[in-house]
């Protein structure tokens, strides 16, 4: 399957979109990356290489990516990035035990059949340094747009709840698991004056999530219902045991 055309629907070659995506990567990934700027980082399923390019802008120098799609690999290489198209991703990772300080799986795990997800994560763990970290994002099954988000890409095999994702990571031999949400759009600076489409979207989102939060509290009780993550994507980190 030529995935480049599908990817372009979500990430068009538009300067404003690219600027917003860069800021999202900096806000989302920056605090989770290794302190050392020369730490080896691998982006599995790197697509066009936008995350790698944005991480490089933060000063990281030892970056690489892999992706099964030839078109996206060619695009990423055109940006000057070190990106490969391995014939077998599992074999690629198995051949590099203990190599990386961090591995990124940005919107990747949901494309892997459920019965293979744990094995895939175990190989990811083995490719990390002891104490190395995997950072991943996946569609959130508890989001208000979960069904749309899942079916919007016919290559999706699963979506996840926070508890389900944490369980999968723990059962794959990873530790220090943490699952939070990904806010695609940050809070606008001016909410009460100077109305814009962004501020309107923000208030609509607040109202929708308040109603959705009420549903989870009613069904699960206050203790569980108030902690369910409601963002469209989940963001998780986990570490290989030291």
Short mmCIF file of C-alpha atoms in Angstrom, two decimals:
data_model
loop_
_atom_site.label_atom_id
_atom_site.label_comp_id
_atom_site.label_asym_id
_atom_site.label_seq_id
_atom_site.Cartn_x
_atom_site.Cartn_y
_atom_site.Cartn_z
CA UNK A 1 0.00 0.00 0.00
CA UNK A 2 1.26 3.47 -0.92
CA UNK A 3 0.77 5.26 2.37
CA UNK A 4 2.31 8.57 1.30
CA UNK A 5 -0.97 9.83 -0.20
CA UNK A 6 -2.89 9.02 2.99
CA UNK A 7 -0.25 10.72 5.14
CA UNK A 8 -0.40 13.85 2.96
CA UNK A 9 -4.11 14.23 3.76
CA UNK A 10 -3.26 14.77 7.42
CA UNK A 11 0.01 16.68 6.88
CA UNK A 12 -0.26 18.81 3.72
CA UNK A 13 2.66 20.86 2.48
CA UNK A 14 1.35 24.04 4.05
CA UNK A 15 3.67 26.40 5.99
CA UNK A 16 1.05 27.16 8.65
CA UNK A 17 0.33 23.47 9.23
CA UNK A 18 4.03 22.66 9.36
CA UNK A 19 4.61 25.43 11.89
CA UNK A 20 1.80 24.09 14.10
CA UNK A 21 3.13 20.54 13.85
CA UNK A 22 6.61 21.70 14.83
CA UNK A 23 5.28 23.47 17.89
CA UNK A 24 3.27 20.35 18.79
CA UNK A 25 6.39 18.18 18.57
CA UNK A 26 8.39 20.58 20.69
CA UNK A 27 5.65 20.83 23.31
CA UNK A 28 4.87 17.11 23.34
CA UNK A 29 8.28 15.47 22.88
CA UNK A 30 10.75 18.03 24.19
CA UNK A 31 10.29 17.26 27.91
CA UNK A 32 10.43 13.48 27.27
CA UNK A 33 13.68 13.24 25.31
CA UNK A 34 17.07 12.37 26.82
CA UNK A 35 19.03 15.21 28.41
CA UNK A 36 22.17 14.47 26.39
CA UNK A 37 21.87 16.02 22.93
CA UNK A 38 24.06 13.29 21.41
CA UNK A 39 21.85 10.46 22.71
CA UNK A 40 20.92 7.98 19.94
CA UNK A 41 17.22 8.33 19.06
CA UNK A 42 15.28 6.20 16.57
CA UNK A 43 11.89 7.12 15.10
CA UNK A 44 10.11 3.90 14.07
CA UNK A 45 7.50 4.63 11.41
CA UNK A 46 8.95 8.09 10.91
CA UNK A 47 6.85 8.98 7.87
CA UNK A 48 8.16 12.11 6.17
CA UNK A 49 10.55 12.69 9.04
CA UNK A 50 8.87 15.75 10.48
CA UNK A 51 9.34 14.66 14.11
CA UNK A 52 13.03 13.96 13.45
CA UNK A 53 13.48 17.33 11.76
CA UNK A 54 11.82 19.11 14.69
CA UNK A 55 13.89 17.20 17.26
CA UNK A 56 17.04 18.13 15.36
CA UNK A 57 15.99 21.77 15.70
CA UNK A 58 16.14 21.27 19.48
CA UNK A 59 19.82 20.39 19.15
CA UNK A 60 19.76 16.57 19.00
CA UNK A 61 22.46 15.21 16.70
CA UNK A 62 22.27 11.39 16.73
CA UNK A 63 18.94 10.80 15.01
CA UNK A 64 17.70 8.07 12.67
CA UNK A 65 14.38 6.85 11.33
CA UNK A 66 12.86 3.83 9.62
CA UNK A 67 9.66 3.51 7.62
CA UNK A 68 8.21 0.81 5.34
CA UNK A 69 6.91 3.32 2.76
CA UNK A 70 9.37 4.15 -0.03
CA UNK A 71 7.77 7.49 -0.87
CA UNK A 72 7.99 8.79 2.67
CA UNK A 73 11.55 7.55 3.09
CA UNK A 74 12.55 9.44 -0.07
CA UNK A 75 10.84 12.59 1.23
CA UNK A 76 12.62 12.34 4.60
CA UNK A 77 15.97 11.82 2.92
CA UNK A 78 15.27 14.92 0.87
CA UNK A 79 15.20 16.82 4.17
CA UNK A 80 18.71 15.55 4.87
CA UNK A 81 17.60 13.01 7.47
CA UNK A 82 19.11 9.58 8.09
CA UNK A 83 16.16 7.35 7.24
CA UNK A 84 16.06 3.74 6.02
CA UNK A 85 13.42 1.46 4.55
CA UNK A 86 14.14 -1.95 6.13
CA UNK A 87 12.66 -5.05 4.55
CA UNK A 88 11.75 -6.30 8.01
CA UNK A 89 11.31 -3.86 10.90
CA UNK A 90 11.50 -6.61 13.52
CA UNK A 91 14.76 -7.93 12.08
CA UNK A 92 16.16 -4.39 11.93
CA UNK A 93 15.45 -3.88 15.63
CA UNK A 94 16.66 -7.33 16.70
CA UNK A 95 20.00 -6.61 15.03
CA UNK A 96 20.49 -3.54 17.25
CA UNK A 97 20.11 -4.68 20.88
CA UNK A 98 20.72 -1.99 23.49
CA UNK A 99 21.41 0.65 20.82
CA UNK A 100 19.03 3.53 21.50
CA UNK A 101 18.47 5.91 24.39
CA UNK A 102 14.97 6.63 23.10
CA UNK A 103 12.63 5.19 20.48
CA UNK A 104 9.63 7.07 19.10
CA UNK A 105 6.45 5.30 17.97
CA UNK A 106 4.30 8.17 16.81
CA UNK A 107 0.93 6.82 15.62
CA UNK A 108 2.44 3.43 14.81
CA UNK A 109 1.18 0.82 17.28
CA UNK A 110 -2.43 1.10 16.08
CA UNK A 111 -1.33 -0.16 12.64
CA UNK A 112 -0.04 -3.44 14.06
CA UNK A 113 -2.45 -6.40 14.49
CA UNK A 114 -3.41 -6.93 18.12
CA UNK A 115 -1.85 -10.38 18.29
CA UNK A 116 1.55 -8.95 17.29
CA UNK A 117 1.61 -5.79 19.41
CA UNK A 118 3.19 -7.30 22.52
CA UNK A 119 5.92 -9.05 20.50
CA UNK A 120 6.62 -5.82 18.65
CA UNK A 121 6.97 -3.87 21.90
CA UNK A 122 9.28 -6.53 23.34
CA UNK A 123 11.61 -6.06 20.37
CA UNK A 124 11.41 -2.28 20.86
CA UNK A 125 12.41 -2.77 24.50
CA UNK A 126 15.42 -4.91 23.56
CA UNK A 127 16.66 -2.23 21.15
CA UNK A 128 16.74 0.33 23.99
CA UNK A 129 19.59 0.98 26.37
CA UNK A 130 18.88 -0.33 29.88
CA UNK A 131 16.83 2.54 31.27
CA UNK A 132 16.08 3.79 27.75
CA UNK A 133 12.64 5.17 26.98
CA UNK A 134 9.97 4.53 24.37
CA UNK A 135 7.62 7.42 23.60
CA UNK A 136 4.45 6.61 21.71
CA UNK A 137 1.12 8.02 20.65
CA UNK A 138 -2.02 6.06 19.73
CA UNK A 139 -5.71 6.84 19.11
CA UNK A 140 -7.73 7.16 22.30
CA UNK A 141 -10.80 4.90 22.41
CA UNK A 142 -12.31 7.12 25.13
CA UNK A 143 -12.26 10.25 22.97
CA UNK A 144 -15.50 11.78 21.73
CA UNK A 145 -14.26 11.25 18.16
CA UNK A 146 -12.84 7.77 18.79
CA UNK A 147 -14.91 6.06 16.09
CA UNK A 148 -14.09 8.71 13.49
CA UNK A 149 -10.40 8.65 14.47
CA UNK A 150 -10.24 4.86 14.17
CA UNK A 151 -12.08 4.51 10.85
CA UNK A 152 -10.48 7.54 9.24
CA UNK A 153 -7.51 5.32 8.34
CA UNK A 154 -8.31 1.86 6.96
CA UNK A 155 -4.91 0.56 8.07
CA UNK A 156 -5.78 1.02 11.75
CA UNK A 157 -5.97 -2.27 13.63
CA UNK A 158 -6.84 -0.98 17.12
CA UNK A 159 -7.44 1.97 19.38
CA UNK A 160 -6.64 2.06 23.08
CA UNK A 161 -7.85 3.22 26.45
CA UNK A 162 -5.29 4.49 28.93
CA UNK A 163 -5.63 1.39 31.11
CA UNK A 164 -5.42 -0.96 28.13
CA UNK A 165 -2.31 0.72 26.75
CA UNK A 166 -0.60 0.68 30.15
CA UNK A 167 -1.39 -3.01 30.55
CA UNK A 168 0.07 -3.81 27.11
CA UNK A 169 3.27 -1.90 27.83
CA UNK A 170 3.71 -3.55 31.22
CA UNK A 171 3.07 -7.03 29.82
CA UNK A 172 5.72 -6.36 27.17
CA UNK A 173 8.40 -6.08 29.87
CA UNK A 174 8.53 -2.28 30.08
CA UNK A 175 8.43 -0.37 33.37
CA UNK A 176 7.73 3.15 34.67
CA UNK A 177 4.71 3.35 32.39
CA UNK A 178 2.90 6.69 32.22
CA UNK A 179 -0.09 7.50 30.02
CA UNK A 180 -1.44 11.01 29.46
CA UNK A 181 -3.27 12.85 26.68
CA UNK A 182 -2.17 14.79 23.63
CA UNK A 183 -3.76 18.20 23.17
CA UNK A 184 -3.37 19.02 19.49
CA UNK A 185 -4.20 22.68 20.06
CA UNK A 186 -2.84 24.59 23.07
CA UNK A 187 -5.04 26.87 25.13
CA UNK A 188 -5.46 30.23 23.34
CA UNK A 189 -3.91 33.16 25.15
CA UNK A 190 -7.04 35.33 24.99
CA UNK A 191 -10.20 33.42 25.82
CA UNK A 192 -12.54 36.17 26.96
CA UNK A 193 -12.00 38.80 24.31
CA UNK A 194 -10.79 39.03 20.72
CA UNK A 195 -12.91 36.03 19.61
CA UNK A 196 -11.35 33.87 16.89
CA UNK A 197 -12.08 30.43 15.41
CA UNK A 198 -9.48 29.04 17.83
CA UNK A 199 -11.18 30.47 20.92
CA UNK A 200 -14.59 29.27 19.69
CA UNK A 201 -13.19 25.77 19.13
CA UNK A 202 -11.66 25.84 22.60
CA UNK A 203 -14.95 26.68 24.32
CA UNK A 204 -16.84 24.08 22.27
CA UNK A 205 -14.23 21.50 23.25
CA UNK A 206 -14.58 22.41 26.93
CA UNK A 207 -18.34 22.00 26.77
CA UNK A 208 -18.12 18.69 24.94
CA UNK A 209 -15.59 17.27 27.37
CA UNK A 210 -17.58 18.41 30.39
CA UNK A 211 -20.53 16.44 29.11
CA UNK A 212 -18.31 13.48 28.28
CA UNK A 213 -16.71 13.62 31.73
CA UNK A 214 -20.17 13.44 33.25
CA UNK A 215 -20.84 10.23 31.31
CA UNK A 216 -17.70 8.55 32.63
CA UNK A 217 -18.33 9.69 36.20
CA UNK A 218 -21.92 8.43 36.03
CA UNK A 219 -20.85 5.03 34.66
CA UNK A 220 -17.57 4.48 36.53
CA UNK A 221 -17.93 6.57 39.67
CA UNK A 222 -16.08 9.72 40.64
CA UNK A 223 -12.73 8.11 41.44
CA UNK A 224 -12.36 6.37 38.05
CA UNK A 225 -14.47 8.63 35.87
CA UNK A 226 -12.61 11.83 36.64
CA UNK A 227 -9.25 10.35 35.57
CA UNK A 228 -10.21 9.00 32.12
CA UNK A 229 -8.17 10.77 29.42
CA UNK A 230 -10.45 12.40 26.83
CA UNK A 231 -8.04 13.74 24.20
CA UNK A 232 -8.12 12.23 20.66
CA UNK A 233 -4.67 10.66 21.14
CA UNK A 234 -2.93 9.08 24.09
CA UNK A 235 0.72 9.82 24.86
CA UNK A 236 2.64 7.13 26.72
CA UNK A 237 6.18 6.64 27.96
CA UNK A 238 7.78 3.46 29.28
CA UNK A 239 11.32 2.33 30.00
CA UNK A 240 13.43 -0.77 29.60
CA UNK A 241 14.38 -2.02 33.08
CA UNK A 242 17.87 -0.84 34.04
#
